[in-house]
Short mmCIF file of C-alpha atoms in Angstrom, two decimals:
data_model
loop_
_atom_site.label_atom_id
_atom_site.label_comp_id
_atom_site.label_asym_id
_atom_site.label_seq_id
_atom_site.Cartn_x
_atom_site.Cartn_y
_atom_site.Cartn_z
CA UNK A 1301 305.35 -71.74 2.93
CA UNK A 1302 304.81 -73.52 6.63
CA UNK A 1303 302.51 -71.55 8.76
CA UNK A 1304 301.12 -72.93 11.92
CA UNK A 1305 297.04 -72.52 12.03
CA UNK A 1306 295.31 -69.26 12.78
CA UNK A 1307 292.41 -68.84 15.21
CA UNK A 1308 290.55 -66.96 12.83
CA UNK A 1309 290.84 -68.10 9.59
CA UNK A 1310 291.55 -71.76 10.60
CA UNK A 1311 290.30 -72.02 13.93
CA UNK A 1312 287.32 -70.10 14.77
CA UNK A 1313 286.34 -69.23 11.39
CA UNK A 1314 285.51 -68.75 8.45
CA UNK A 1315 282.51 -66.75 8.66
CA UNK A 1316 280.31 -68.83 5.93
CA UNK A 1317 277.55 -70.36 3.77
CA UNK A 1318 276.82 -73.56 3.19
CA UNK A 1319 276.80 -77.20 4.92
CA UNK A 1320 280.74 -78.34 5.58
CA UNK A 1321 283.50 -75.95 5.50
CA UNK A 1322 285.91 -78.78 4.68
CA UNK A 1323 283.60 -78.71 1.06
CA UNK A 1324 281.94 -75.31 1.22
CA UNK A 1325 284.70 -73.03 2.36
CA UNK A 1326 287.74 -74.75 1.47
CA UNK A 1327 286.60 -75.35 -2.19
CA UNK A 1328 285.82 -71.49 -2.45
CA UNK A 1329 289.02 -70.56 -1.21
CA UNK A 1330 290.49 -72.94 -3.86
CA UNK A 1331 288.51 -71.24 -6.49
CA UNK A 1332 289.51 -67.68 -5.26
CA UNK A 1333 293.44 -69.29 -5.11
CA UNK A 1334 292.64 -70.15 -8.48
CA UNK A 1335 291.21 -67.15 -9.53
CA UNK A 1336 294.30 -65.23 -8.57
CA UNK A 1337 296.65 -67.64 -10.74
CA UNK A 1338 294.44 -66.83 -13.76
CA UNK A 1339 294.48 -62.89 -13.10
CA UNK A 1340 290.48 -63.02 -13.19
CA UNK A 1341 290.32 -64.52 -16.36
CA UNK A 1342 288.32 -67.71 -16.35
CA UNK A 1343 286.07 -69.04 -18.81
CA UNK A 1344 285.85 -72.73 -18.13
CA UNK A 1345 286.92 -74.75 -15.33
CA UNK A 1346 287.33 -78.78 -15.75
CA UNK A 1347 287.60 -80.39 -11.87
CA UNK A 1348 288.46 -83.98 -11.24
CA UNK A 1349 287.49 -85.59 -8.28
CA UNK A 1350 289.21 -89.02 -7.61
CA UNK A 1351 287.00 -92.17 -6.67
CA UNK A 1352 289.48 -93.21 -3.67
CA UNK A 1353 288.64 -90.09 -1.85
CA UNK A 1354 285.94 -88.77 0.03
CA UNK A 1355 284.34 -86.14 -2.84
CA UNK A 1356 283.04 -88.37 -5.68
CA UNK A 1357 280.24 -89.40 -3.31
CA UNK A 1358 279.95 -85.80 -1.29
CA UNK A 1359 281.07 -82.97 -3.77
CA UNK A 1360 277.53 -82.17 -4.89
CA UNK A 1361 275.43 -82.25 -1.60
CA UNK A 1362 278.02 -81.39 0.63
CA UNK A 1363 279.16 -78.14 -1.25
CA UNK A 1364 282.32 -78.56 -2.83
CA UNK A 1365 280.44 -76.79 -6.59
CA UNK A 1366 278.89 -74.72 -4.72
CA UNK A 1367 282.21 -72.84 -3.25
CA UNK A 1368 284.45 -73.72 -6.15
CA UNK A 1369 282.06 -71.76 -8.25
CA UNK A 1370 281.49 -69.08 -5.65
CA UNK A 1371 285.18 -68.89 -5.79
CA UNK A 1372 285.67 -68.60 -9.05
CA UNK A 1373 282.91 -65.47 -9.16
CA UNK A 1374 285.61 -64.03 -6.61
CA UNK A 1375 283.15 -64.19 -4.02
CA UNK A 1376 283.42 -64.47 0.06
CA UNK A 1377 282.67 -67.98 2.01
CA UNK A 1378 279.42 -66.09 3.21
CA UNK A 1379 277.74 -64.46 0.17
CA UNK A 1380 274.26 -64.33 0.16
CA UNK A 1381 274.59 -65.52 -3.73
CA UNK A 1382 275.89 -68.80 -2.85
CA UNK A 1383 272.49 -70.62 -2.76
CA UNK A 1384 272.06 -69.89 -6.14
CA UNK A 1385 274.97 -70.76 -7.48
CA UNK A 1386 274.31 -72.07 -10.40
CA UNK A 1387 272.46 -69.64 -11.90
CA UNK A 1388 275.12 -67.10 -11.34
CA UNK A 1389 277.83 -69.04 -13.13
CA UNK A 1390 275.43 -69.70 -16.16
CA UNK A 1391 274.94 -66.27 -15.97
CA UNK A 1392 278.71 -65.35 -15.99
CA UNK A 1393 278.82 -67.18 -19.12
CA UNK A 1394 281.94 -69.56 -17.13
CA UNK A 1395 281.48 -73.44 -17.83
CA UNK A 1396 282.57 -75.90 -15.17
CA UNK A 1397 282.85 -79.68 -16.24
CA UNK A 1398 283.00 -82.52 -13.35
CA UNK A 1399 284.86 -85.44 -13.61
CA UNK A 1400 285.05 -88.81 -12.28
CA UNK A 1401 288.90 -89.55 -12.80
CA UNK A 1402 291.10 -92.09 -10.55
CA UNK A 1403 294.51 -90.38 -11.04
CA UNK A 1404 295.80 -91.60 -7.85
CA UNK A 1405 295.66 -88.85 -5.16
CA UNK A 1406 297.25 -88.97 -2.09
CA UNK A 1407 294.54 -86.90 -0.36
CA UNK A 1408 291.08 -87.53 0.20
CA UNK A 1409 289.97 -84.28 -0.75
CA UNK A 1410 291.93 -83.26 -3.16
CA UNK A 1411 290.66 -81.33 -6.74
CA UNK A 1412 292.51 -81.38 -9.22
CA UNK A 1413 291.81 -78.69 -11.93
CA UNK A 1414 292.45 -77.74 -15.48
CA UNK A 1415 291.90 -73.72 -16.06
CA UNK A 1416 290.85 -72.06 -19.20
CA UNK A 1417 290.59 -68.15 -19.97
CA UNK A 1418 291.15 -65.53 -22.72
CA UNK A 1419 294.34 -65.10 -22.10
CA UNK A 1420 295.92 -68.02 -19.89
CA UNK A 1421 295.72 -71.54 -18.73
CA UNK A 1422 296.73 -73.29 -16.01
CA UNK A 1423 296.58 -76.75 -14.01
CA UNK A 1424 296.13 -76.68 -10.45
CA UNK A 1425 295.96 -79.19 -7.76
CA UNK A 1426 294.99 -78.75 -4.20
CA UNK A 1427 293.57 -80.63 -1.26
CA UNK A 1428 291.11 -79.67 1.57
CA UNK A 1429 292.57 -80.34 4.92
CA UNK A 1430 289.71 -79.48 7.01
CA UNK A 1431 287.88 -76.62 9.14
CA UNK A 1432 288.20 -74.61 5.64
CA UNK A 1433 292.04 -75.46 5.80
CA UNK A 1434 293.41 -75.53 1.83
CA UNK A 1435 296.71 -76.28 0.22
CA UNK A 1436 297.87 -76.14 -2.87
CA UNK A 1437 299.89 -78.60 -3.72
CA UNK A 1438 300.56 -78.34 -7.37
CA UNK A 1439 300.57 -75.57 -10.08
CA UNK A 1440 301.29 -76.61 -13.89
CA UNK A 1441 302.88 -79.93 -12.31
CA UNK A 1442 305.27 -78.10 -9.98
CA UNK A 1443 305.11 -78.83 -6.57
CA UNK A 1444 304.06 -75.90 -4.36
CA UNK A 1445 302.98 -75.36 -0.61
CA UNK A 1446 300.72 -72.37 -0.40
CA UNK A 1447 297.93 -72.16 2.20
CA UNK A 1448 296.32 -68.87 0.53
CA UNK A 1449 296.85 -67.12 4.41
CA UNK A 1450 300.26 -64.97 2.96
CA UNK A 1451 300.45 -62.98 -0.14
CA UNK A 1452 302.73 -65.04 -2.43
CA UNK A 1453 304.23 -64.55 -6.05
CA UNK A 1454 304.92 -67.08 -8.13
CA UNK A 1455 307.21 -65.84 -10.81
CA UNK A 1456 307.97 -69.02 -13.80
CA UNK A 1457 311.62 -68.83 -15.07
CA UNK A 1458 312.58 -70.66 -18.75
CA UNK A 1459 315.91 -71.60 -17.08
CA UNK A 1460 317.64 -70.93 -13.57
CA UNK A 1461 319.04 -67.14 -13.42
CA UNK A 1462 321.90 -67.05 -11.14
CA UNK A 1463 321.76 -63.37 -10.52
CA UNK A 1464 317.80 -63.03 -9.93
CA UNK A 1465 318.09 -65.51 -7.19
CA UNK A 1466 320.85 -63.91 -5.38
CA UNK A 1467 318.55 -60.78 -5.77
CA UNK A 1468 316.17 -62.18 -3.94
CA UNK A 1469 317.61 -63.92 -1.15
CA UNK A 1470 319.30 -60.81 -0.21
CA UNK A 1471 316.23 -58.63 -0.53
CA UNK A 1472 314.94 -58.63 3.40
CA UNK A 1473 311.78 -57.29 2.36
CA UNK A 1474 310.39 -61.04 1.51
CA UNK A 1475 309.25 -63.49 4.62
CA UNK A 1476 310.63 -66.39 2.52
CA UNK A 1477 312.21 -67.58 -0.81
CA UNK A 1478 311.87 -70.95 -2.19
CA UNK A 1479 313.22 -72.05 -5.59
CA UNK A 1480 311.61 -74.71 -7.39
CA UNK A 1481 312.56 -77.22 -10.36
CA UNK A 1482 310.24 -78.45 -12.07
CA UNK A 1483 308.47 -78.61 -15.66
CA UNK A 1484 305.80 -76.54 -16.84
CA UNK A 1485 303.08 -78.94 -18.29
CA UNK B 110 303.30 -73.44 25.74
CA UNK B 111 304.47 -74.04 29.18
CA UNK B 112 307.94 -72.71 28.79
CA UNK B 113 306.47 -69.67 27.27
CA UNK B 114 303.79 -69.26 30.37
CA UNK B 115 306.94 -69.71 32.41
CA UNK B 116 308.61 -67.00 31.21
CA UNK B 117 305.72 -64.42 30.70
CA UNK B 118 303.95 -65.70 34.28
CA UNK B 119 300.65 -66.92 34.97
CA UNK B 120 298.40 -66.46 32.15
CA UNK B 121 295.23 -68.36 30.99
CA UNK B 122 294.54 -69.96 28.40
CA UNK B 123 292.22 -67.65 26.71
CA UNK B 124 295.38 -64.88 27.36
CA UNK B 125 297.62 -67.08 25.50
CA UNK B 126 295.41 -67.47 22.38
CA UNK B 127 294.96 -63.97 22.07
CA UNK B 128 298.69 -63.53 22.31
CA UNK B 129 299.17 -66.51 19.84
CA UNK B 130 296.92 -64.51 17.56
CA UNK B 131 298.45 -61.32 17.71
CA UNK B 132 301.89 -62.41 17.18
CA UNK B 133 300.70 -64.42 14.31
CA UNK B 134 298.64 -61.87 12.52
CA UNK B 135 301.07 -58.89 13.21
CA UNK B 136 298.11 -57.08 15.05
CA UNK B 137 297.70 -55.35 18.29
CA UNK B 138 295.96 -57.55 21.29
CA UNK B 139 292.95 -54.87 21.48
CA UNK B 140 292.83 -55.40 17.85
CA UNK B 141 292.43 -59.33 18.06
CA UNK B 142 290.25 -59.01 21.27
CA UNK B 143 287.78 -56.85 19.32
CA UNK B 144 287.86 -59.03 16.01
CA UNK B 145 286.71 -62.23 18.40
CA UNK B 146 284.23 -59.87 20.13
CA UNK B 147 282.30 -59.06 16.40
CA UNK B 148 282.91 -63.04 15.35
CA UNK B 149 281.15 -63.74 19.08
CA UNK B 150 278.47 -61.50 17.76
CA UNK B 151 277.94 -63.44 14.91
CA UNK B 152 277.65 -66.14 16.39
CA UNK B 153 275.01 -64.97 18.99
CA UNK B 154 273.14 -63.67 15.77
CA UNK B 155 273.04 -66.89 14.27
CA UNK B 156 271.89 -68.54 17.21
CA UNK B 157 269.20 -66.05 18.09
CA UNK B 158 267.65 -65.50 14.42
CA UNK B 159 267.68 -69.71 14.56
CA UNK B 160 265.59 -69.59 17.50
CA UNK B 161 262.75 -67.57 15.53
CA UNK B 162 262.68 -70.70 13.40
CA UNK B 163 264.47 -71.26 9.54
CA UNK B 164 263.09 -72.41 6.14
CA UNK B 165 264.86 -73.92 3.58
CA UNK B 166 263.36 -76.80 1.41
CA UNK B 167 265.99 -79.09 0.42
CA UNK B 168 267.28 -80.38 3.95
CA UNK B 169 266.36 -83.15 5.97
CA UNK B 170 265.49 -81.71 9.56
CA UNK B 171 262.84 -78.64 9.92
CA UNK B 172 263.19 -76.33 12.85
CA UNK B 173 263.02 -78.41 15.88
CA UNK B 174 264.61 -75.65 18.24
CA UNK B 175 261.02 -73.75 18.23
CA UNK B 176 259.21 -76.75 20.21
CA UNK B 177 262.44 -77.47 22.41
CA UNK B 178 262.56 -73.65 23.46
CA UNK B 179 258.62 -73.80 24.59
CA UNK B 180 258.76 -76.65 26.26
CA UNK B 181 262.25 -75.50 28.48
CA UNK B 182 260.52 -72.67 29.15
CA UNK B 183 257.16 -74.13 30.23
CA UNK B 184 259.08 -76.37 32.10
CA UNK B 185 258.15 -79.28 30.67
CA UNK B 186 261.45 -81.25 29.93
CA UNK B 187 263.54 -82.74 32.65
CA UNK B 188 265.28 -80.01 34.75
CA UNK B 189 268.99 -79.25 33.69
CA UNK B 190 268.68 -75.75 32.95
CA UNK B 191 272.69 -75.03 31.66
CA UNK B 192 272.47 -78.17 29.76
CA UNK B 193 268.94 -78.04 27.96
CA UNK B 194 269.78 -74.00 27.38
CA UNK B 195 272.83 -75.13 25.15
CA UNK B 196 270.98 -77.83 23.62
CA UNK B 197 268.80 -75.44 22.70
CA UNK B 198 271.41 -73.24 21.05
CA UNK B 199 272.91 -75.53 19.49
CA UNK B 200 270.23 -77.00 17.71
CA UNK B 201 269.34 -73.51 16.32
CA UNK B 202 272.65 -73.11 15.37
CA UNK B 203 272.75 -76.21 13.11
CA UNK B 204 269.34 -75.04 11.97
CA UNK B 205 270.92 -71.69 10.63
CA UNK B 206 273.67 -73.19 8.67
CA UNK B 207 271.54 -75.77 7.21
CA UNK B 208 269.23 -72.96 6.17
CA UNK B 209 271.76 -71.73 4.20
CA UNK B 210 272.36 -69.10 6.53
CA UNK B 211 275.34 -67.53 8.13
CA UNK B 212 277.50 -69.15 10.74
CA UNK B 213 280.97 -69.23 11.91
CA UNK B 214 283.14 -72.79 10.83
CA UNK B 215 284.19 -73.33 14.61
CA UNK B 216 285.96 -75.06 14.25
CA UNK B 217 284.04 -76.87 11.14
CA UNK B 218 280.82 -76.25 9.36
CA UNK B 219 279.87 -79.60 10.74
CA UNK B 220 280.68 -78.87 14.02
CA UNK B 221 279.51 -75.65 14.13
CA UNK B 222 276.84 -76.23 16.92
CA UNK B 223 278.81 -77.81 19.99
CA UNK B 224 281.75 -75.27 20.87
CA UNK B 225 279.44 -71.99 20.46
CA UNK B 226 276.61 -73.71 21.81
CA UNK B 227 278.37 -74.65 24.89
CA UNK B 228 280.84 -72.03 25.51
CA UNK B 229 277.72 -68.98 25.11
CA UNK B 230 275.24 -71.73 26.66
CA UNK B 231 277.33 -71.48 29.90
CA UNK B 232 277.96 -67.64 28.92
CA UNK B 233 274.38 -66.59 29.31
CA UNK B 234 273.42 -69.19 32.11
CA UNK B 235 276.06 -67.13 34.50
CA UNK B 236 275.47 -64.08 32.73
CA UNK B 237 279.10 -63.37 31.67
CA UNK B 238 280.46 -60.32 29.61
CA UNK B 239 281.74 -59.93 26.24
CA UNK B 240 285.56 -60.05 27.82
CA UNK B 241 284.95 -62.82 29.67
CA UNK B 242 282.68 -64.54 26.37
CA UNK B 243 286.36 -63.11 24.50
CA UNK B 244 288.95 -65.12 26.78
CA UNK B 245 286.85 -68.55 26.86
CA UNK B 246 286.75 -68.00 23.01
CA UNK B 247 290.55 -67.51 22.88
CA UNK B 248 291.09 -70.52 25.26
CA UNK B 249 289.00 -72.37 22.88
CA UNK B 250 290.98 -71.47 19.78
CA UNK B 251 294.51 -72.29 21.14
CA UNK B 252 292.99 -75.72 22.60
CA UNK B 253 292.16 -75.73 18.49
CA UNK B 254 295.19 -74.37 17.38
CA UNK B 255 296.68 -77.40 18.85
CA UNK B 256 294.85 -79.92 17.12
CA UNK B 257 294.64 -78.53 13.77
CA UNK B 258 298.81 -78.92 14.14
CA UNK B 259 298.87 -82.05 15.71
CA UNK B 260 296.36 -83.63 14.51
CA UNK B 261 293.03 -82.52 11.60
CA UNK B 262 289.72 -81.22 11.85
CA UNK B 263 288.76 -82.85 8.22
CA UNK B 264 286.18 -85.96 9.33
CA UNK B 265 287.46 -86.93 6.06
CA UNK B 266 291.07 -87.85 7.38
CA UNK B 267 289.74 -88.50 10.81
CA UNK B 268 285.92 -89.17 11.10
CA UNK B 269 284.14 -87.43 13.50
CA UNK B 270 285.81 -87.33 16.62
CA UNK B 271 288.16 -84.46 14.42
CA UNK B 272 285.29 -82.29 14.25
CA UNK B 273 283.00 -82.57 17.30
CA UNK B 274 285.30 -84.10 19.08
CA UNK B 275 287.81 -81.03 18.95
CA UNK B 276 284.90 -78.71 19.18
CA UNK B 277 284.26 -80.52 22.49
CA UNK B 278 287.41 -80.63 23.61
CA UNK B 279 288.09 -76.80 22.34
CA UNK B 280 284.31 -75.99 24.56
CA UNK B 281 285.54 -77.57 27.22
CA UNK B 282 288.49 -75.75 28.14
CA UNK B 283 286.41 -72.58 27.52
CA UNK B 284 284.13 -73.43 30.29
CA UNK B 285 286.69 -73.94 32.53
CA UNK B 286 287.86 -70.18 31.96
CA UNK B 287 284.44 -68.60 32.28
CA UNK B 288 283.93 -70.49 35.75
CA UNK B 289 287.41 -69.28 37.03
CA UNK B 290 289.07 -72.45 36.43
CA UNK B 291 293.18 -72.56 36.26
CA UNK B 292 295.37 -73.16 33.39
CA UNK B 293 295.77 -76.42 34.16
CA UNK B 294 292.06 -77.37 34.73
CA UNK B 295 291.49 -75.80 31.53
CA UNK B 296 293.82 -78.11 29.89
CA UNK B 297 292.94 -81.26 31.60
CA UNK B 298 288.94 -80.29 30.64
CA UNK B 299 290.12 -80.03 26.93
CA UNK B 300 292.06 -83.54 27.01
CA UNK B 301 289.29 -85.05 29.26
CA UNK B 302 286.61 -84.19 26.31
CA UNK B 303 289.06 -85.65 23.84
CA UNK B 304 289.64 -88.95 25.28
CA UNK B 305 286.20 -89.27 24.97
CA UNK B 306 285.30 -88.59 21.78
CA UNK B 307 288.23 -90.88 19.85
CA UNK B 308 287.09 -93.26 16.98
CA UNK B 309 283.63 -91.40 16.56
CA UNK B 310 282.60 -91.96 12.98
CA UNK B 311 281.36 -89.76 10.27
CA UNK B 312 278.91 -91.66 8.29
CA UNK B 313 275.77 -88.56 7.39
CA UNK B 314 272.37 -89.56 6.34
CA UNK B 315 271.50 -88.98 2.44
CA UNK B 316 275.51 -87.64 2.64
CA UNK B 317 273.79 -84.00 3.77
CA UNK B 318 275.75 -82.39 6.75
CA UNK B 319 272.44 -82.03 9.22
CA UNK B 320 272.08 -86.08 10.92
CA UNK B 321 273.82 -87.35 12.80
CA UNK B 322 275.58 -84.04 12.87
CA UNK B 323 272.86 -82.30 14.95
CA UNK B 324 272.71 -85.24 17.86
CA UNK B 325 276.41 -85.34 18.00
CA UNK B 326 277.00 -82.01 18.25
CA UNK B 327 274.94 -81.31 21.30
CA UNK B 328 276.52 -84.71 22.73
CA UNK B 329 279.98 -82.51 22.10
CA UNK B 330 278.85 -79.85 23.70
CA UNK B 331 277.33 -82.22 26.85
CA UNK B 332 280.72 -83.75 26.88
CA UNK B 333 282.13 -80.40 26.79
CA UNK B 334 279.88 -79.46 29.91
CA UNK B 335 281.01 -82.28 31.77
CA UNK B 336 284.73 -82.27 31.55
CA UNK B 337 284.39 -78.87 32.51
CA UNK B 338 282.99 -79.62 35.75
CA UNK B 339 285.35 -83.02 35.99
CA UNK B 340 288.11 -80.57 35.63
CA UNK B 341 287.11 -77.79 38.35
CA UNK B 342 286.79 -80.61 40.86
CA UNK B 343 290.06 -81.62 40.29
CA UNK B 344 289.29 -84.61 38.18
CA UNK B 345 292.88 -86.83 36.78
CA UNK B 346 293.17 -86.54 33.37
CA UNK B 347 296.16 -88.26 32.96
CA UNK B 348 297.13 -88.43 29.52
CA UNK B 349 298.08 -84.83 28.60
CA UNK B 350 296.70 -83.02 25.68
CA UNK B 351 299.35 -83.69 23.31
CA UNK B 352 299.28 -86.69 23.69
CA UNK B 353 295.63 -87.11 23.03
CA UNK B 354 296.04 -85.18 20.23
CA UNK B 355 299.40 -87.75 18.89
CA UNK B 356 296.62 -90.76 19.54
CA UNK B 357 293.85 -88.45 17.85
CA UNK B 358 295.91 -88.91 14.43
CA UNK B 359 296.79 -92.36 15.17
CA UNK B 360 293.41 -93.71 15.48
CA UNK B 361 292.50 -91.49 12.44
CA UNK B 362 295.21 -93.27 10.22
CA UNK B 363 293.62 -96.46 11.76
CA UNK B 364 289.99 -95.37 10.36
CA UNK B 365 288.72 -97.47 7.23
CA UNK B 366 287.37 -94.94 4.56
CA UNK B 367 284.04 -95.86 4.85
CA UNK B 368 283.22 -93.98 8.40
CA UNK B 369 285.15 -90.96 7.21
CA UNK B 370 282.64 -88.96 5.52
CA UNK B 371 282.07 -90.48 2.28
CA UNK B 372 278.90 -92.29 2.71
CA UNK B 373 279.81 -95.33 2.21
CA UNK B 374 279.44 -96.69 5.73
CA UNK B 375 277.69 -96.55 9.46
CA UNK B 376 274.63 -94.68 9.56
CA UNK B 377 274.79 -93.83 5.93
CA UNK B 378 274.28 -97.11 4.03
CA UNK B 379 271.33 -97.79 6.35
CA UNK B 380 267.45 -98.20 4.83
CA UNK B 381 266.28 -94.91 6.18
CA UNK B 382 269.24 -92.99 4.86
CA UNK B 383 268.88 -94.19 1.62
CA UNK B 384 265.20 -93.12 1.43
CA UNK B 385 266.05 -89.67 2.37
CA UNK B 386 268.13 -89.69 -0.14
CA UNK B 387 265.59 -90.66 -2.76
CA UNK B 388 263.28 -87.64 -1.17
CA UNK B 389 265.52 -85.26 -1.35
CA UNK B 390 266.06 -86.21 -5.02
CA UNK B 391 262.06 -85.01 -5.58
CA UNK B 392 262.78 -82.03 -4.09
CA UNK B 393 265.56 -81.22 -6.10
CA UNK B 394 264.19 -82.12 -9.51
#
């Protein structure tokens, strides 16, 4: 949903780890976004990083693995883990794969990834929009707007239900309702 | 902003954010006022455990704050006490994060140095309280609050001038506040600091987030010091902040990708950058 920024999330903040928050934080608050969509379970983690943006030549010294994997532990943008990343994921037996992959983003720092647990799997897209700003733009292929600063359910439906949707409009307990069309890849 | 101010009467800016704030997160205004107050700590922490000097192998710059502090206080640099003081801090605050330690993203990791470094800089030289520290904070964030809407603070879309050029412009307006500066010198500060920083280009050494970053921050932060006292004389600003902020995005979209922090331009494509890069690479393997 639209939210304008806040001071201290956005603005003033986050509290963190690590040398650019528009790598660092964001990409660990995309791994924690994407860590939610899985339900915890994650065992490997494919992310494509397109040559036309900004992260092909950045995403290693500027700390885009090291939050997306600090995310992905379920970890805050100012563990005192982070530094050792790698070692912790190794050690969490979860395997992340790079990529190089020009699929023609619209967003210079956008990452684009493929999910893989026991249980689930799920493709996810989101960009970086700076300060620790994220969106996520995409989930299975269907377009989505969530900025990870409201609590948000995504429920999947097989076909439209008329009666489920009148359900929730009417239900004044939710902020907002958006229905989406769109196939599940 | 304006209509709201006049319907609610004279407030500041740093009144305004805290409002802003409260309104957005559903939380009381004591409640925001003491959440700033502990992320003001944390930044004071960061700056003052910089100052005892930080280690951390794979980085370019060592800690440089140590000899800077000695010589202020010895006297030995050129007199400008407010300005070397936040040079000072915000050196040791870019130390700190690239140490690996903790700092606050304000309003970027980059930028991390300028607004804090200015807005406590000129906090400690006139030996202001932690409600005072609180409003220029608040001021700061709304001045922010209004660029991450109307404009970025990703150098990526932007370059530069979207991260220490908004902390600058955010410091600026901050300053105003703590010297008792109105509402609309405080707003003329933050679009003065702007205008000046427009077109800046991000283009890092050995693509690490410490150089140029360090010498533009405390140039934010100078800029930020400046405006401030352009403003409380009265200075014209004449294009309002919105505005700035409209061209902000304008001359981003007008930015080739290679000065918007991918390394492939500027600064970073030059000899000495890419031997850095080839040291780092010994440290790292």
């Amino acid at each position: 949903m639209d939210s304008f920024p806040s001071i201290f999330n956005d603005v003033l903040g986050p509290v963190m780890r690590g040398p650019s928050s528009s790598h660092s934080a964001a990409s660990l608050r995309i791994g924690r976004m994407a860590l939610d969509l899985m339900d915890s379970d994650i065992k490997s983690v494919t992310v494509d990083y397109d040559p036309n943006g900004s992260l092909v030549t950045t995403h290693l010294s500027q700390g885009s693995d090291l939050g997306l994997t600090g995310g992905i532990l379920g970890w805050e943008t100012d563990d005192p883990r982070l530094p050792n990343y790698r070692d912790e994921v190794i050690k969490a037996g979860i395997e992340i794969n790079v990529r190089y992959l020009d699929y023609g983003a619209n967003h210079p720092n956008t990452y684009q990834l493929r999910l893989r647990g026991n249980q689930h799997e799920h493709s996810m897209t989101a960009i970086s929009t700076g300060g620790g700003m994220i969106e996520v733009q995409k989930i299975d292929d269907i377009p989505v707007r969530m900025k990870g600063d409201y609590y948000e359910t995504v429920i999947f439906l097989k076909k439209s239900d008329e009666s489920l949707s009148t359900w929730l409009l009417n239900d004044e307990s939710f902020d907002q309702v958006d229905f989406i069309d769109g196939e599940k890849k | 902003m304006d209509h709201y101010r006049n319907e609610n009467g004279e407030m500041s800016l740093g009144e305004l954010g805290a409002v802003y704030e409260s309104e957005r997160a559903g939380l009381s205004l004591d409640e925001v006022r003491n959440r700033m107050a502990s992320l003001i700590k944390i930044m004071e922490k960061s700056i003052q455990t910089g100052l005892y000097g930080t280690h951390y192998e794979d980085r370019i710059l060592h800690s440089q704050s140590l000899r800077f502090g000695d010589m202020m206080e010895s006297g030995s640099l050129v007199p400008g006490d407010v300005l070397n003081r936040i040079i000072l801090y915000v050196s040791s605050m870019m130390e700190m994060k690239s140490s690996m330690g903790v700092i606050v993203a304000a309003p970027t990791a980059g930028s991390c140095g300028a607004l804090p470094g200015a807005i406590l800089g000129v906090s400690d030289a006139l030996d202001k309280n932690m409600d005072q520290r609180v409003d220029a904070m608040f001021a700061a964030g709304m001045v922010g609050v209004f660029i991450a809407s109307g404009a970025t603070f990703a150098a990526e879309e932007a370059g530069c001038m979207a991260e220490c050029g908004s902390g600058a412009s955010m410091g600026a307006a901050g300053i105003v506040l703590l010297n008792g500066g109105s509402y609309r010198q405080q707003m003329a500060a933050a679009s003065m600091a702007l205008q000046s920083s427009l077109g800046m280009t991000c283009d890092t050494l050995a693509n690490r987030v410490e150089a140029p970053c360090l010498g533009r921050n405390v140039t934010a932060a100078s800029n930020a010091l400046s405006s401030a006292n352009m403003a409380l004389a009265d200075y014209d600003d004449l294009v309002p902040l919105d505005q700035v902020i409209g061209a902000m995005r304008e001359v981003g979209n007008m930015m080739p990708r290679e000065l918007c922090c991918t390394g492939l331009g500027g600064l970073a494509v030059t000899q000495a950058s890419k031997e850095i890069e080839e040291k780092l690479k010994g440290i790292n393997n």
